[in-house]
């Protein structure tokens, strides 16, 4: 079990630029989640996938955000035309399918800083 | 929307002391989870609770799922320096996948 892997760990970009983050879930975990965490707060849910299907999106996920999981393995989160308010830690988590709520295991996140 | 109120927001204790923190909600949850987060890292799962009244231990950590399903608490016994960090509770409704997190409890230990 290699854990959830996220790349890059840090991203610094100018306002207005596009950024893309990648998440590799734990092997054989069918469910993949994206959360956003700002300083001093707990993570907030953005979206989740079951295999390649995106099944839920939060109202936090504006039109500038798009997430994909094309082959049901890794996922990407893209932010277009970044704004100052997008500065945050973006966390990915994964869990297996199961009869009851399976606990989600998190990666170490991508910290995004908008200049 | 669903919100979790976690208290205390911060704790300053001496090494060896026991710690207690709790999480309350106005909504019912079917799963409660406790995570620990160190600076620059992601949350690490400590304990998962699935049944009202359930009491579960993981080493020096003990967590309980409240009878009303609207609260949970976490105890740490005989604290050690590596317990320093931010502890988050998270709730999950049956059949829903998103986790709702509390604001965290920051634990600082004086050696």
Short mmCIF file of C-alpha atoms in Angstrom, two decimals:
data_model
loop_
_atom_site.label_atom_id
_atom_site.label_comp_id
_atom_site.label_asym_id
_atom_site.label_seq_id
_atom_site.Cartn_x
_atom_site.Cartn_y
_atom_site.Cartn_z
CA UNK A 1 0.00 0.00 0.00
CA UNK A 2 1.85 3.03 -1.26
CA UNK A 3 -0.70 5.60 -0.11
CA UNK A 4 -2.36 8.45 -1.99
CA UNK A 5 0.17 10.39 -4.05
CA UNK A 6 -0.28 14.01 -5.11
CA UNK A 7 1.80 16.11 -7.48
CA UNK A 8 3.11 18.70 -7.39
CA UNK A 9 3.44 19.30 -3.64
CA UNK A 10 3.69 23.04 -4.14
CA UNK A 11 2.59 25.31 -6.97
CA UNK A 12 3.18 29.04 -7.17
CA UNK A 13 1.58 30.87 -10.06
CA UNK A 14 0.44 34.30 -11.13
CA UNK A 15 -3.18 35.32 -10.97
CA UNK A 16 -4.98 34.44 -14.19
CA UNK A 17 -2.88 31.40 -15.03
CA UNK A 18 -4.23 27.87 -15.31
CA UNK A 19 -2.98 25.12 -13.02
CA UNK A 20 -3.44 21.35 -12.97
CA UNK A 21 -2.89 18.96 -10.08
CA UNK A 22 -2.63 15.19 -10.21
CA UNK A 23 -3.74 12.56 -7.70
CA UNK A 24 -2.88 8.86 -7.75
CA UNK A 25 -5.14 6.98 -5.33
CA UNK A 26 -4.34 3.87 -3.35
CA UNK A 27 -4.29 0.93 -5.74
CA UNK A 28 -7.72 -0.66 -6.24
CA UNK A 29 -9.57 2.15 -4.46
CA UNK A 30 -12.62 2.83 -6.60
CA UNK A 31 -13.58 6.12 -4.98
CA UNK A 32 -11.53 9.29 -5.25
CA UNK A 33 -12.25 12.63 -3.58
CA UNK A 34 -11.00 16.20 -3.81
CA UNK A 35 -11.08 18.61 -0.87
CA UNK A 36 -9.82 22.14 -0.35
CA UNK A 37 -8.31 23.34 2.91
CA UNK A 38 -7.59 26.96 3.78
CA UNK A 39 -5.39 28.06 6.66
CA UNK A 40 -6.89 27.32 10.08
CA UNK A 41 -9.87 25.40 8.70
CA UNK A 42 -10.82 21.80 8.16
CA UNK A 43 -10.95 20.37 4.65
CA UNK A 44 -14.02 21.18 2.55
CA UNK A 45 -15.46 18.73 0.05
CA UNK A 46 -15.19 19.61 -3.64
CA UNK A 47 -16.08 16.52 -5.65
CA UNK A 48 -15.86 12.75 -5.81
CA UNK A 49 -15.55 9.99 -8.39
CA UNK A 50 -16.58 6.39 -8.35
CA UNK A 51 -14.35 4.77 -10.95
CA UNK A 52 -14.46 7.24 -13.88
CA UNK A 53 -17.86 8.74 -13.06
CA UNK A 54 -18.01 12.09 -11.27
CA UNK A 55 -20.98 11.57 -8.96
CA UNK A 56 -21.09 14.68 -6.81
CA UNK A 57 -19.85 18.27 -7.03
CA UNK A 58 -19.93 20.89 -4.31
CA UNK A 59 -21.15 24.43 -4.87
CA UNK A 60 -17.54 25.39 -4.04
CA UNK A 61 -16.54 23.95 -7.41
CA UNK A 62 -17.06 26.97 -9.62
CA UNK A 63 -17.06 26.91 -13.42
CA UNK A 64 -13.32 27.57 -13.37
CA UNK A 65 -12.70 24.21 -11.71
CA UNK A 66 -12.82 20.91 -13.54
CA UNK A 67 -11.89 17.45 -12.36
CA UNK A 68 -11.42 14.31 -14.41
CA UNK A 69 -10.69 10.65 -13.82
CA UNK A 70 -10.64 9.32 -17.38
CA UNK A 71 -9.61 5.71 -16.77
CA UNK A 72 -10.82 5.31 -13.23
CA UNK A 73 -7.29 5.43 -11.85
CA UNK A 74 -5.52 8.78 -11.40
CA UNK A 75 -7.42 12.08 -11.34
CA UNK A 76 -6.60 15.64 -12.31
CA UNK A 77 -8.01 18.88 -10.93
CA UNK A 78 -7.66 21.95 -13.14
CA UNK A 79 -8.25 25.53 -12.11
CA UNK A 80 -8.58 28.04 -14.94
CA UNK A 81 -7.95 31.78 -14.61
CA UNK A 82 -6.73 31.45 -11.05
CA UNK A 83 -7.76 34.06 -8.48
CA UNK A 84 -6.23 35.08 -5.15
CA UNK A 85 -8.98 33.24 -3.33
CA UNK A 86 -7.90 29.96 -4.89
CA UNK A 87 -4.82 29.90 -2.67
CA UNK A 88 -5.26 26.82 -0.49
CA UNK A 89 -4.15 23.24 0.08
CA UNK A 90 -5.87 20.87 -2.34
CA UNK A 91 -6.23 17.41 -0.84
CA UNK A 92 -7.05 14.16 -2.56
CA UNK A 93 -8.42 11.10 -0.77
CA UNK A 94 -9.44 7.61 -1.81
CA UNK A 95 -11.47 4.76 -0.40
CA UNK A 96 -12.59 1.30 -1.50
CA UNK A 97 -16.17 0.38 -2.25
CA UNK A 98 -17.90 -1.36 0.62
CA UNK A 99 -21.15 -2.08 2.41
CA UNK A 100 -20.69 0.73 4.93
CA UNK A 101 -18.95 4.06 4.67
CA UNK A 102 -15.35 3.20 4.02
CA UNK A 103 -12.82 5.55 5.64
CA UNK A 104 -11.09 7.97 3.30
CA UNK A 105 -7.30 8.08 3.21
CA UNK A 106 -5.68 11.37 2.29
CA UNK A 107 -2.60 12.35 0.36
CA UNK A 108 -0.24 15.11 1.49
CA UNK A 109 -1.89 17.67 -0.76
CA UNK A 110 -0.83 20.29 -3.27
CA UNK A 111 -0.32 23.74 -1.78
CA UNK A 112 -1.32 26.43 -4.29
CA UNK A 113 -0.12 30.00 -3.87
CA UNK A 114 -1.44 32.71 -6.18
CA UNK A 115 0.78 35.77 -6.56
CA UNK B 1 -25.75 23.22 5.83
CA UNK B 2 -24.12 20.63 8.02
CA UNK B 3 -21.54 21.98 10.43
CA UNK B 4 -19.38 20.40 13.07
CA UNK B 5 -18.33 22.35 16.14
CA UNK B 6 -15.08 21.12 17.53
CA UNK B 7 -13.72 22.13 20.93
CA UNK B 8 -11.46 23.26 22.30
CA UNK B 9 -9.85 25.13 19.40
CA UNK B 10 -6.44 24.77 21.05
CA UNK B 11 -4.87 23.03 24.01
CA UNK B 12 -1.57 23.58 25.79
CA UNK B 13 -0.64 20.69 28.07
CA UNK B 14 2.32 19.10 29.80
CA UNK B 15 3.82 15.88 28.53
CA UNK B 16 2.18 12.92 30.24
CA UNK B 17 -1.21 14.57 30.69
CA UNK B 18 -4.42 13.14 29.31
CA UNK B 19 -6.28 15.05 26.58
CA UNK B 20 -9.96 15.22 25.75
CA UNK B 21 -11.62 16.93 22.80
CA UNK B 22 -15.10 16.72 21.33
CA UNK B 23 -17.18 17.40 18.30
CA UNK B 24 -20.88 18.27 18.14
CA UNK B 25 -23.35 18.69 15.33
CA UNK B 26 -26.92 19.81 14.80
CA UNK B 27 -27.28 16.97 12.29
CA UNK B 28 -27.16 13.21 12.70
CA UNK B 29 -24.18 11.38 11.26
CA UNK B 30 -23.84 7.66 10.68
CA UNK B 31 -20.05 7.62 10.71
CA UNK B 32 -17.60 9.62 12.78
CA UNK B 33 -13.92 9.79 11.96
CA UNK B 34 -10.96 11.31 13.75
CA UNK B 35 -7.90 12.48 11.82
CA UNK B 36 -4.55 14.03 12.82
CA UNK B 37 -2.75 16.48 10.59
CA UNK B 38 0.88 17.56 10.88
CA UNK B 39 2.17 20.76 9.22
CA UNK B 40 2.51 20.42 5.45
CA UNK B 41 0.93 16.97 5.40
CA UNK B 42 -2.47 15.50 4.78
CA UNK B 43 -4.84 14.25 7.49
CA UNK B 44 -4.05 10.77 8.78
CA UNK B 45 -6.92 8.55 9.90
CA UNK B 46 -6.80 7.68 13.61
CA UNK B 47 -10.15 6.07 14.41
CA UNK B 48 -13.39 5.34 12.54
CA UNK B 49 -16.72 4.86 14.38
CA UNK B 50 -19.80 3.32 12.78
CA UNK B 51 -22.38 2.67 15.52
CA UNK B 52 -24.03 4.90 18.11
CA UNK B 53 -22.46 4.26 21.51
CA UNK B 54 -19.42 2.58 19.98
CA UNK B 55 -16.19 3.00 21.94
CA UNK B 56 -13.00 2.26 19.97
CA UNK B 57 -9.34 2.40 20.98
CA UNK B 58 -6.17 2.73 18.95
CA UNK B 59 -3.21 2.52 21.32
CA UNK B 60 -3.39 5.52 23.66
CA UNK B 61 -6.32 6.97 21.70
CA UNK B 62 -9.95 6.26 22.53
CA UNK B 63 -12.94 7.65 20.66
CA UNK B 64 -16.68 7.32 21.19
CA UNK B 65 -19.68 7.73 18.92
CA UNK B 66 -22.36 9.59 20.88
CA UNK B 67 -25.70 7.94 21.57
CA UNK B 68 -27.62 10.76 19.88
CA UNK B 69 -25.36 10.38 16.79
CA UNK B 70 -24.75 14.12 16.97
CA UNK B 71 -21.47 14.05 18.82
CA UNK B 72 -18.18 12.27 19.30
CA UNK B 73 -15.17 12.65 21.53
CA UNK B 74 -11.50 11.70 21.40
CA UNK B 75 -9.26 11.03 24.38
CA UNK B 76 -5.49 10.73 24.35
CA UNK B 77 -3.89 9.22 27.42
CA UNK B 78 -0.37 9.97 28.68
CA UNK B 79 0.49 12.44 25.93
CA UNK B 80 3.92 12.37 24.29
CA UNK B 81 5.68 14.97 22.11
CA UNK B 82 4.70 13.26 18.84
CA UNK B 83 1.02 13.82 19.69
CA UNK B 84 1.50 17.48 18.76
CA UNK B 85 -0.61 18.45 15.76
CA UNK B 86 -4.12 19.36 14.69
CA UNK B 87 -6.91 16.88 15.34
CA UNK B 88 -10.00 16.93 13.13
CA UNK B 89 -13.32 15.22 13.57
CA UNK B 90 -15.32 14.39 10.47
CA UNK B 91 -18.87 13.16 10.03
CA UNK B 92 -20.45 11.24 7.22
CA UNK B 93 -24.09 10.56 6.47
CA UNK B 94 -25.04 7.02 5.46
CA UNK B 95 -24.90 6.67 1.69
CA UNK B 96 -23.29 10.09 1.18
CA UNK B 97 -19.63 10.19 0.33
CA UNK B 98 -18.53 13.63 1.40
CA UNK B 99 -16.95 14.18 4.79
CA UNK B 100 -17.93 17.21 6.84
CA UNK B 101 -14.99 18.37 8.99
CA UNK B 102 -14.74 20.32 12.21
CA UNK B 103 -12.43 23.32 12.52
CA UNK B 104 -9.76 21.30 14.31
CA UNK B 105 -8.16 21.21 17.77
CA UNK B 106 -4.52 22.30 17.86
CA UNK B 107 -2.58 20.36 20.49
CA UNK B 108 0.68 21.76 21.88
CA UNK B 109 2.72 19.80 24.43
CA UNK B 110 5.29 21.30 26.77
CA UNK B 111 8.03 18.80 27.54
#
